[in-house]
Coordinates of C-alpha atoms in Angstrom, one line a residue:
Chain A
M7 CA 21.5 31.2 9.1
I8 CA 17.9 33.0 8.7
Q9 CA 17.6 30.6 6.3
G10 CA 18.2 27.7 8.3
L11 CA 16.0 29.2 11.0
I12 CA 12.6 29.4 8.4
M13 CA 13.6 26.4 7.4
F14 CA 13.2 24.8 11.2
G15 CA 10.0 27.0 11.5
K16 CA 8.4 25.1 8.4
Y17 CA 9.5 21.3 10.4
L18 CA 8.1 22.2 13.2
S19 CA 5.0 23.5 11.2
L20 CA 4.8 20.5 9.3
L21 CA 4.9 18.4 12.0
G22 CA 2.2 20.3 14.1
N23 CA -0.1 19.4 10.7
V24 CA 1.5 15.9 11.5
F25 CA 0.2 15.5 14.7
S26 CA -3.8 16.9 14.2
R27 CA -6.3 13.7 14.4
P28 CA -7.0 11.3 12.3
E29 CA -9.7 11.7 9.7
N30 CA -9.9 7.7 9.7
K31 CA -8.3 5.7 12.7
K32 CA -8.8 2.3 11.0
V33 CA -7.3 3.3 7.4
Y34 CA -4.6 5.2 9.9
F35 CA -3.3 2.3 11.6
R36 CA -3.4 0.1 8.4
R37 CA -0.8 2.6 6.6
V38 CA 1.2 2.3 9.9
L39 CA 1.0 -1.5 9.4
D40 CA 2.3 -1.1 6.3
E41 CA 4.3 1.1 6.7
M42 CA 5.8 -0.9 9.6
V43 CA 7.1 -3.5 6.4
K44 CA 7.4 -1.1 3.9
L45 CA 10.7 0.5 6.6
G46 CA 10.8 -1.9 9.2
V47 CA 10.4 -5.7 8.0
N48 CA 12.3 -4.9 5.0
S49 CA 15.4 -3.6 6.1
L50 CA 16.0 -6.5 8.1
T51 CA 18.2 -7.8 5.8
I52 CA 20.3 -5.0 5.7
V53 CA 20.8 -4.9 9.7
S54 CA 21.7 -8.0 10.0
I55 CA 24.4 -8.2 7.0
I56 CA 25.8 -5.0 9.0
S57 CA 25.4 -6.1 12.3
L58 CA 27.0 -9.8 12.0
F59 CA 30.2 -8.7 9.8
M60 CA 30.4 -5.4 12.4
G61 CA 30.1 -7.6 15.3
A62 CA 33.0 -9.8 13.8
V63 CA 35.0 -6.6 13.2
V64 CA 34.6 -5.4 16.4
T65 CA 35.5 -9.0 17.8
I66 CA 39.5 -8.9 16.0
Q67 CA 40.4 -5.4 16.6
T68 CA 39.6 -6.0 20.0
G69 CA 41.5 -9.0 20.5
L70 CA 44.3 -7.4 18.6
Q71 CA 43.9 -4.8 21.2
L72 CA 44.2 -6.9 24.0
S73 CA 47.0 -9.2 23.3
N74 CA 48.0 -8.5 27.0
P75 CA 48.7 -11.6 29.1
F76 CA 47.9 -9.9 32.0
I77 CA 44.1 -9.0 30.9
P78 CA 42.2 -12.1 30.4
K79 CA 40.7 -12.9 27.5
Y80 CA 37.1 -13.1 28.2
L81 CA 37.3 -8.9 28.3
I82 CA 36.9 -9.0 24.0
G83 CA 33.5 -10.3 24.7
F84 CA 33.0 -7.8 27.3
A85 CA 33.8 -5.1 25.3
T86 CA 32.1 -6.3 21.9
R87 CA 29.1 -6.5 23.9
E88 CA 29.4 -2.6 25.5
S89 CA 30.6 -1.1 22.2
L90 CA 27.4 -3.0 20.6
I91 CA 24.6 -1.6 22.6
L92 CA 26.5 1.3 23.7
E93 CA 27.2 2.6 20.4
F94 CA 27.5 0.3 17.5
S95 CA 23.8 -1.2 17.4
P96 CA 21.7 2.0 17.8
T97 CA 23.9 4.7 16.0
M98 CA 25.8 2.6 12.9
I99 CA 22.4 1.2 12.7
A100 CA 20.0 4.5 12.2
L101 CA 22.9 5.8 9.8
I102 CA 22.4 2.8 7.4
L103 CA 18.8 3.5 7.8
A104 CA 19.0 6.9 7.5
G105 CA 20.8 6.5 3.6
K106 CA 17.8 3.2 3.1
V107 CA 15.0 4.4 5.0
G108 CA 15.8 8.3 4.8
S109 CA 15.9 8.4 0.6
S110 CA 13.2 5.9 0.0
I111 CA 10.8 8.2 2.6
A112 CA 11.4 11.7 0.8
S113 CA 11.6 10.0 -2.3
E114 CA 8.2 8.6 -2.0
I115 CA 6.7 11.1 -0.8
G116 CA 8.9 13.8 -3.6
T117 CA 7.4 11.9 -6.5
M118 CA 3.7 11.9 -5.0
R119 CA 4.3 16.1 -4.3
V120 CA 5.3 16.4 -8.4
S121 CA 2.7 14.2 -9.6
E122 CA 0.5 16.0 -7.7
Q123 CA -0.7 13.3 -5.6
I124 CA -0.2 15.3 -2.3
D125 CA -2.8 17.6 -4.3
A126 CA -5.3 15.4 -5.0
L127 CA -5.7 14.5 -0.7
E128 CA -6.2 18.1 0.0
I129 CA -8.3 18.4 -2.3
M130 CA -10.6 15.7 -1.1
G131 CA -10.6 16.8 2.5
I132 CA -7.8 15.3 3.9
N133 CA -5.1 16.4 5.9
S134 CA -1.9 15.3 3.3
S135 CA 0.9 16.0 5.9
A136 CA -0.7 13.9 8.3
F137 CA -2.1 11.3 6.0
I138 CA 1.3 10.5 4.5
I139 CA 3.6 11.3 7.7
Q140 CA 2.3 10.2 10.8
P141 CA 1.6 6.6 9.9
K142 CA 5.7 6.7 8.5
I143 CA 6.6 8.2 11.6
I144 CA 5.2 6.1 14.3
A145 CA 5.9 2.8 12.9
S146 CA 10.2 4.2 12.5
V147 CA 9.7 4.8 16.4
L148 CA 7.6 1.4 16.7
F149 CA 9.7 -0.8 14.8
F150 CA 13.4 0.6 14.8
P151 CA 13.8 -0.1 18.1
I152 CA 13.5 -3.9 17.5
L153 CA 15.5 -3.8 14.5
V154 CA 18.0 -2.5 17.3
I155 CA 17.4 -5.2 19.4
I156 CA 18.2 -7.6 16.0
S157 CA 21.6 -5.7 15.3
M158 CA 22.7 -6.1 19.3
A159 CA 22.3 -9.7 19.2
I160 CA 23.2 -10.7 15.5
G161 CA 26.5 -8.7 16.3
M162 CA 27.2 -10.6 19.0
F163 CA 26.4 -13.1 17.5
G164 CA 29.0 -12.2 14.6
G165 CA 32.0 -11.8 17.4
F166 CA 31.1 -15.2 18.5
L167 CA 31.7 -16.2 15.4
A168 CA 34.6 -14.4 15.1
A169 CA 36.8 -15.3 18.1
T170 CA 36.0 -18.8 17.8
L171 CA 36.6 -19.7 13.9
G172 CA 39.4 -17.5 14.0
G173 CA 40.3 -18.9 17.3
I174 CA 41.2 -15.4 19.1
I175 CA 39.5 -16.7 22.6
S176 CA 37.5 -20.2 23.4
K177 CA 33.7 -20.2 23.1
A178 CA 33.7 -20.7 26.9
E179 CA 35.6 -17.3 27.6
F180 CA 33.7 -15.2 25.0
L181 CA 30.7 -16.0 26.5
Q182 CA 32.1 -15.7 30.1
G183 CA 33.0 -11.7 28.6
L184 CA 29.5 -11.0 27.3
L185 CA 27.6 -12.2 30.1
Y186 CA 30.1 -10.1 32.5
W187 CA 28.6 -7.5 34.0
F188 CA 25.6 -6.8 32.5
Q189 CA 24.2 -3.5 33.2
P190 CA 20.5 -3.2 31.2
F191 CA 20.6 0.8 31.8
Y192 CA 22.8 0.1 29.0
V193 CA 20.0 -1.5 26.5
L194 CA 17.9 1.2 27.5
Y195 CA 20.0 3.4 26.9
A196 CA 20.6 2.6 23.5
L197 CA 17.0 1.9 22.6
V198 CA 16.0 5.6 24.3
K199 CA 18.8 7.2 21.7
T200 CA 16.9 5.3 18.8
V201 CA 13.7 6.4 19.5
F202 CA 15.1 9.6 18.6
F203 CA 16.9 8.7 15.5
A204 CA 13.5 6.9 14.3
F205 CA 11.9 10.1 14.8
A206 CA 14.5 12.0 13.2
I207 CA 15.0 9.7 10.7
S208 CA 11.5 9.6 9.3
S209 CA 10.1 13.5 10.0
V210 CA 13.4 14.7 8.8
S211 CA 12.9 13.2 5.5
S212 CA 9.4 13.8 5.2
F213 CA 10.4 17.1 5.3
F214 CA 12.6 17.3 2.8
G215 CA 10.1 15.0 0.2
Y216 CA 7.0 17.1 1.6
Y217 CA 8.6 20.4 0.0
T218 CA 9.9 18.7 -3.0
D219 CA 9.4 21.9 -5.5
G220 CA 9.9 21.1 -8.9
G221 CA 10.4 17.5 -11.6
A222 CA 12.4 14.5 -10.8
I223 CA 16.3 16.7 -10.2
A224 CA 14.2 18.3 -7.5
V225 CA 13.1 14.6 -5.8
G226 CA 16.6 13.3 -6.3
K227 CA 17.9 16.9 -4.3
S228 CA 14.9 16.0 -1.9
S229 CA 16.3 12.6 -1.6
T230 CA 20.1 13.4 -0.7
K231 CA 19.4 16.7 1.9
A232 CA 17.7 14.2 3.7
V233 CA 19.7 12.0 4.2
V234 CA 22.3 14.2 4.9
Y235 CA 20.5 15.8 6.9
S236 CA 19.2 12.8 8.9
C237 CA 22.7 12.3 9.6
I238 CA 23.8 15.4 10.9
V239 CA 20.4 15.0 13.1
I240 CA 21.6 11.5 14.5
L241 CA 24.8 12.7 15.6
I242 CA 23.8 15.5 17.3
V243 CA 21.1 14.2 18.8
N244 CA 23.8 11.3 19.9
F245 CA 26.1 13.2 22.2
I246 CA 22.7 15.0 23.4
I247 CA 21.3 12.2 24.8
T248 CA 24.9 10.5 25.3
Q249 CA 26.1 13.9 27.7
L250 CA 22.5 14.0 29.8
M251 CA 22.1 9.9 30.5
L252 CA 25.9 8.7 30.5
S253 CA 27.8 11.6 31.6
Chain B
M10 CA -23.0 27.6 -8.5
I11 CA -20.1 28.9 -8.1
N12 CA -19.0 32.3 -8.0
V13 CA -15.0 34.0 -8.2
E14 CA -15.5 37.3 -7.4
K15 CA -12.6 40.0 -8.2
I16 CA -9.5 37.4 -7.6
N17 CA -6.0 38.7 -7.6
K18 CA -3.0 36.5 -6.7
S19 CA 0.6 37.5 -6.9
F20 CA 3.7 35.3 -6.9
G21 CA 6.7 37.6 -5.9
S22 CA 6.2 41.2 -8.3
K23 CA 4.1 39.1 -11.1
H24 CA 0.5 39.9 -10.8
V25 CA -0.7 36.6 -12.2
L26 CA -4.9 37.2 -11.5
Q27 CA -6.1 40.7 -12.1
D28 CA -9.7 40.9 -10.7
V29 CA -11.4 38.3 -12.4
S30 CA -14.8 37.7 -11.3
F31 CA -17.3 34.3 -13.1
S32 CA -20.4 32.9 -12.4
F33 CA -19.6 29.4 -13.1
E34 CA -23.1 28.0 -13.0
A35 CA -24.3 24.0 -11.7
G36 CA -25.4 21.3 -14.5
K37 CA -23.3 23.0 -17.3
T38 CA -20.0 22.3 -18.8
N39 CA -18.0 25.6 -17.4
L40 CA -14.7 25.7 -19.7
V41 CA -11.7 28.7 -18.4
I42 CA -9.9 28.5 -21.6
G43 CA -6.2 31.2 -22.6
A44 CA -2.7 30.2 -24.0
S45 CA -0.3 28.6 -21.4
G46 CA 0.6 31.2 -18.7
S47 CA -2.7 33.6 -18.9
G48 CA -3.3 32.1 -15.1
K49 CA -6.1 29.8 -15.9
T50 CA -3.8 27.2 -13.4
T51 CA -3.4 29.7 -10.9
L52 CA -7.2 30.6 -11.0
I53 CA -8.4 26.6 -10.7
K54 CA -5.9 26.0 -7.7
C55 CA -7.4 29.0 -6.0
M56 CA -10.7 27.9 -6.2
V57 CA -10.1 24.1 -4.9
G58 CA -7.9 26.1 -2.1
L59 CA -4.8 24.9 -3.0
H60 CA -4.0 28.4 -3.7
T61 CA -4.8 31.5 -1.4
P62 CA -6.2 34.6 -3.0
D63 CA -4.5 37.9 -1.9
S64 CA -7.8 39.3 -2.2
G65 CA -11.7 38.5 -3.6
K66 CA -14.2 35.7 -2.9
I67 CA -14.6 32.8 -3.8
I68 CA -17.9 31.9 -3.6
F69 CA -19.7 27.9 -3.7
D70 CA -23.5 27.9 -3.5
G71 CA -23.4 31.6 -0.9
A72 CA -20.7 29.9 1.4
S73 CA -17.1 31.8 1.0
F74 CA -14.3 29.5 0.8
N75 CA -11.5 31.8 2.1
D76 CA -14.3 32.8 5.3
L77 CA -14.8 29.0 6.2
E78 CA -13.2 27.1 9.4
K79 CA -10.8 24.8 8.8
K80 CA -12.7 22.0 9.3
D81 CA -15.5 23.5 7.6
K82 CA -13.0 24.1 4.5
R83 CA -12.3 20.3 5.0
E84 CA -15.9 19.3 4.7
L85 CA -16.3 21.5 1.4
R86 CA -13.5 20.0 -0.2
Q87 CA -15.4 16.4 0.2
Q88 CA -17.8 17.7 -2.0
I89 CA -15.1 18.4 -4.8
G90 CA -14.4 15.8 -7.1
M91 CA -11.1 16.9 -9.4
L92 CA -9.0 15.7 -12.3
F93 CA -5.5 16.1 -12.5
Q94 CA -3.5 16.6 -15.7
G95 CA -1.7 13.6 -14.6
G96 CA -4.2 11.4 -13.4
A97 CA -2.7 12.3 -9.5
L98 CA -4.0 8.6 -9.1
F99 CA -1.8 6.9 -6.1
D100 CA 0.4 4.6 -7.7
Y101 CA 0.7 1.9 -5.0
L102 CA -3.0 1.5 -4.8
T103 CA -4.9 -0.3 -7.8
V104 CA -7.5 1.0 -9.9
E105 CA -10.6 0.0 -7.2
Q106 CA -8.6 0.8 -4.0
N107 CA -7.8 4.6 -5.9
I108 CA -12.1 4.8 -6.6
A109 CA -13.0 2.9 -2.9
F110 CA -9.9 6.1 -1.3
P111 CA -12.1 8.5 -0.8
L112 CA -15.2 6.0 0.1
N113 CA -12.7 4.6 2.9
M114 CA -11.4 7.8 4.6
F115 CA -15.0 9.2 4.7
T116 CA -17.6 6.7 4.6
N117 CA -19.3 3.5 6.5
M118 CA -19.9 2.0 3.6
S119 CA -19.2 -2.0 3.9
E120 CA -16.8 -3.7 1.7
E121 CA -19.6 -5.0 -0.9
E122 CA -21.4 -1.5 -0.8
K123 CA -17.8 -0.5 -1.4
R124 CA -17.1 -2.8 -4.1
D125 CA -20.8 -1.7 -5.9
R126 CA -19.7 1.8 -5.9
V127 CA -16.5 1.4 -7.5
N128 CA -18.0 -0.3 -10.4
F129 CA -21.1 1.5 -10.8
C130 CA -17.9 4.5 -11.1
L131 CA -16.1 2.2 -13.3
N132 CA -18.8 1.1 -16.3
R133 CA -19.5 5.2 -15.9
V134 CA -16.6 5.9 -17.6
N135 CA -16.9 2.9 -19.5
L136 CA -13.9 0.6 -18.1
N137 CA -14.3 -2.9 -17.4
N138 CA -11.9 -5.5 -16.2
V139 CA -9.1 -2.8 -14.6
N140 CA -10.0 -3.6 -10.8
D141 CA -7.3 -5.1 -10.0
L142 CA -4.5 -3.0 -12.5
F143 CA -1.9 -0.2 -11.8
P144 CA -1.9 2.8 -12.5
A145 CA 1.2 1.8 -14.2
E146 CA -0.2 -0.5 -16.2
L147 CA -3.2 2.1 -18.2
S148 CA -3.1 4.0 -21.1
G149 CA -3.4 8.2 -20.9
G150 CA -7.2 7.6 -21.6
M151 CA -7.6 5.3 -19.4
I152 CA -5.4 6.7 -16.4
K153 CA -8.1 10.1 -16.9
R154 CA -11.0 8.0 -16.8
V155 CA -10.1 6.1 -14.2
A156 CA -9.3 9.8 -12.0
I157 CA -13.2 10.9 -13.5
A158 CA -13.9 7.8 -11.8
R159 CA -12.7 8.5 -8.8
A160 CA -13.5 11.9 -8.5
I161 CA -17.8 11.1 -8.7
S162 CA -17.1 8.5 -6.7
M163 CA -18.4 10.5 -3.3
N164 CA -21.5 12.4 -6.1
P165 CA -19.2 15.5 -5.8
K166 CA -21.3 19.0 -6.4
Y167 CA -18.4 20.6 -7.9
L168 CA -16.5 18.7 -10.6
F169 CA -12.7 21.1 -11.9
C170 CA -10.3 19.3 -14.4
D171 CA -7.3 20.6 -15.1
E172 CA -6.2 19.6 -18.8
P173 CA -8.2 16.3 -19.2
N174 CA -7.1 16.2 -22.9
S175 CA -3.1 17.3 -21.8
G176 CA -1.1 14.2 -23.8
L177 CA -4.5 12.1 -25.3
D178 CA -4.8 12.1 -28.9
P179 CA -7.7 13.8 -30.8
Q180 CA -10.5 10.5 -30.6
T181 CA -9.6 10.0 -27.0
S182 CA -9.7 13.9 -26.2
I183 CA -13.0 14.1 -27.0
I184 CA -14.2 10.6 -25.5
I185 CA -13.0 12.7 -22.0
D186 CA -14.6 15.6 -23.4
N187 CA -18.2 14.0 -24.3
L188 CA -17.8 12.3 -20.3
I189 CA -17.3 15.2 -18.6
H190 CA -20.1 16.8 -20.2
E191 CA -22.3 13.7 -19.6
I192 CA -21.7 13.3 -16.2
T193 CA -21.8 17.3 -15.4
Q194 CA -25.5 17.6 -17.2
E195 CA -26.7 14.0 -15.3
Y196 CA -25.9 14.6 -12.1
N197 CA -26.3 18.6 -12.3
I198 CA -22.5 18.8 -10.8
T199 CA -20.9 22.5 -11.5
T200 CA -17.8 21.6 -13.9
V201 CA -14.9 23.6 -14.4
V202 CA -12.7 22.4 -17.4
N203 CA -9.2 23.9 -17.3
T204 CA -8.0 24.0 -21.1
H205 CA -6.6 25.5 -24.5
D206 CA -8.1 22.8 -26.6
M207 CA -10.5 24.2 -28.8
N208 CA -11.7 21.2 -29.9
S209 CA -13.1 20.9 -26.5
V210 CA -14.0 24.1 -26.7
V211 CA -16.2 24.0 -29.7
E212 CA -17.5 20.4 -28.2
I213 CA -18.8 21.1 -24.6
G214 CA -18.2 24.8 -23.8
D215 CA -21.8 25.9 -22.7
N216 CA -19.8 29.0 -20.8
I217 CA -17.2 29.9 -21.1
A218 CA -14.1 32.6 -19.6
F219 CA -11.6 33.7 -21.3
I220 CA -8.3 34.4 -19.2
S221 CA -5.6 36.7 -21.1
Q222 CA -2.4 37.8 -19.1
G223 CA -4.1 37.3 -15.5
K224 CA -7.5 39.5 -16.7
L225 CA -10.8 37.9 -18.2
A226 CA -11.0 39.3 -21.5
W227 CA -14.3 37.5 -22.2
Q228 CA -16.9 35.7 -21.1
G229 CA -19.4 33.6 -23.7
N230 CA -20.8 30.1 -25.1
K231 CA -19.0 27.8 -27.7
D232 CA -22.0 29.4 -30.1
S233 CA -21.1 33.2 -29.2
I234 CA -17.0 32.7 -29.3
I235 CA -17.0 32.1 -32.7
S236 CA -18.9 35.5 -34.0
S237 CA -17.2 37.4 -31.0
D238 CA -14.6 40.8 -31.8
C239 CA -12.3 40.6 -28.8
K240 CA -8.7 40.7 -30.6
E241 CA -7.0 38.8 -27.8
L242 CA -9.6 35.6 -27.9
N243 CA -9.5 35.6 -31.9
D244 CA -5.8 35.1 -31.8
F245 CA -6.1 32.8 -30.0
V246 CA -8.5 30.2 -30.8
F247 CA -7.9 31.1 -34.9
A248 CA -4.5 30.6 -34.4
S249 CA -4.9 27.6 -36.2
Q250 CA -5.6 27.4 -40.1
L251 CA -8.6 25.4 -39.2
F252 CA -9.9 27.4 -37.0
K253 CA -9.5 30.3 -39.2
K254 CA -11.3 28.3 -42.3
L255 CA -14.6 27.5 -39.6
K256 CA -14.7 31.2 -38.8
Q257 CA -14.8 32.3 -42.7

């Protein structure tokens, strides 16, 4: 318990350092763009593949549950859309990104720590935590919502393919379901969640990477801790935001 | 000039540095020597601000480092160049980008001026046509030379070198030692070299501090080290047959 509080205190203290004024705004801006490519654009393929199959599976399973002839078929499209927007796209994709991006951030920063690159930054008079971590957090917070919107669109397309090619329902019925009783607030809710998830993944992973102590084994441990803790934080934040925005 | 006054540093119950005082002179290659675990790396890390000493003062040309405000510390650090044991080059940047890194962060130089400065620094360390290579593509000696080039790119007043010869063959070690020595004299830098390589001591030791079990056990230069009667120093320096013969 005390260990946990100390760790949380170190995390808050690190965040305090991370959000200090940049030494050179131009260099930081370029780093944000680089991180957007590294953390966001490079995750597009995995996000697209997962979303396509996720949408397809949600549609097939919903189709199985709604086999009662009294329930209109277009509700399959409706349920697919709602599941994707409310939960699957933001939360599933965040968990996937915690694995992919979180481990990458922790191992990159951990390697910088053990190879003295962070010390080199400090000796040059650069705030190493701000220089390394701030662009990663900004890039994640800005780009992850885009990934989630793309995931929603591809997921629905996957559902459409499964529904029509699998003969579950007709194109028209699926599209009718997709458009039925659309609530833009749900998209806002998903994006708000995503922003918090992005912050959690990038900051928690950076924290474990930054405080890596030792050699190659320590880098591996930091990477594992980053993924585990990011996932736990995502699930807790998901519960809190859902309670606050939807209940 | 850097003065270290009564520095103490402990890690838990282990007292690593005990009342260490020494003057590191400008324009000279100041060596900190001692066996592994004697506290010399801790001393150098205290001097550059990576560790905070428990007590004592580190004075850079009259300015006490620990009493400086955070902003002033950052400004002072911009006058410090450091060569790390492993080079500590940024592996995602090319050689040119590594050397230009401090210039990008702290100067308003144009791209052309920066390129000229990078090429000047590379020429100074006798490296050519490596601008576009990444650190992973360089040999150990080249990494050290690029690290020296990066350390001098901002015209530092103080240069710290942590085990500059580790992992290098004897011939390359001498090249690196001589390079550090030449740069020190050429730009009147206060250079502090942390080493346990006796060849470096004999080649470039203008001013030497010998640390043993966390204490300053002896001070002198490359000429006086041979005739020293400090037992701990003699045990350390003349451990090899070659140096025993040299003493005889």
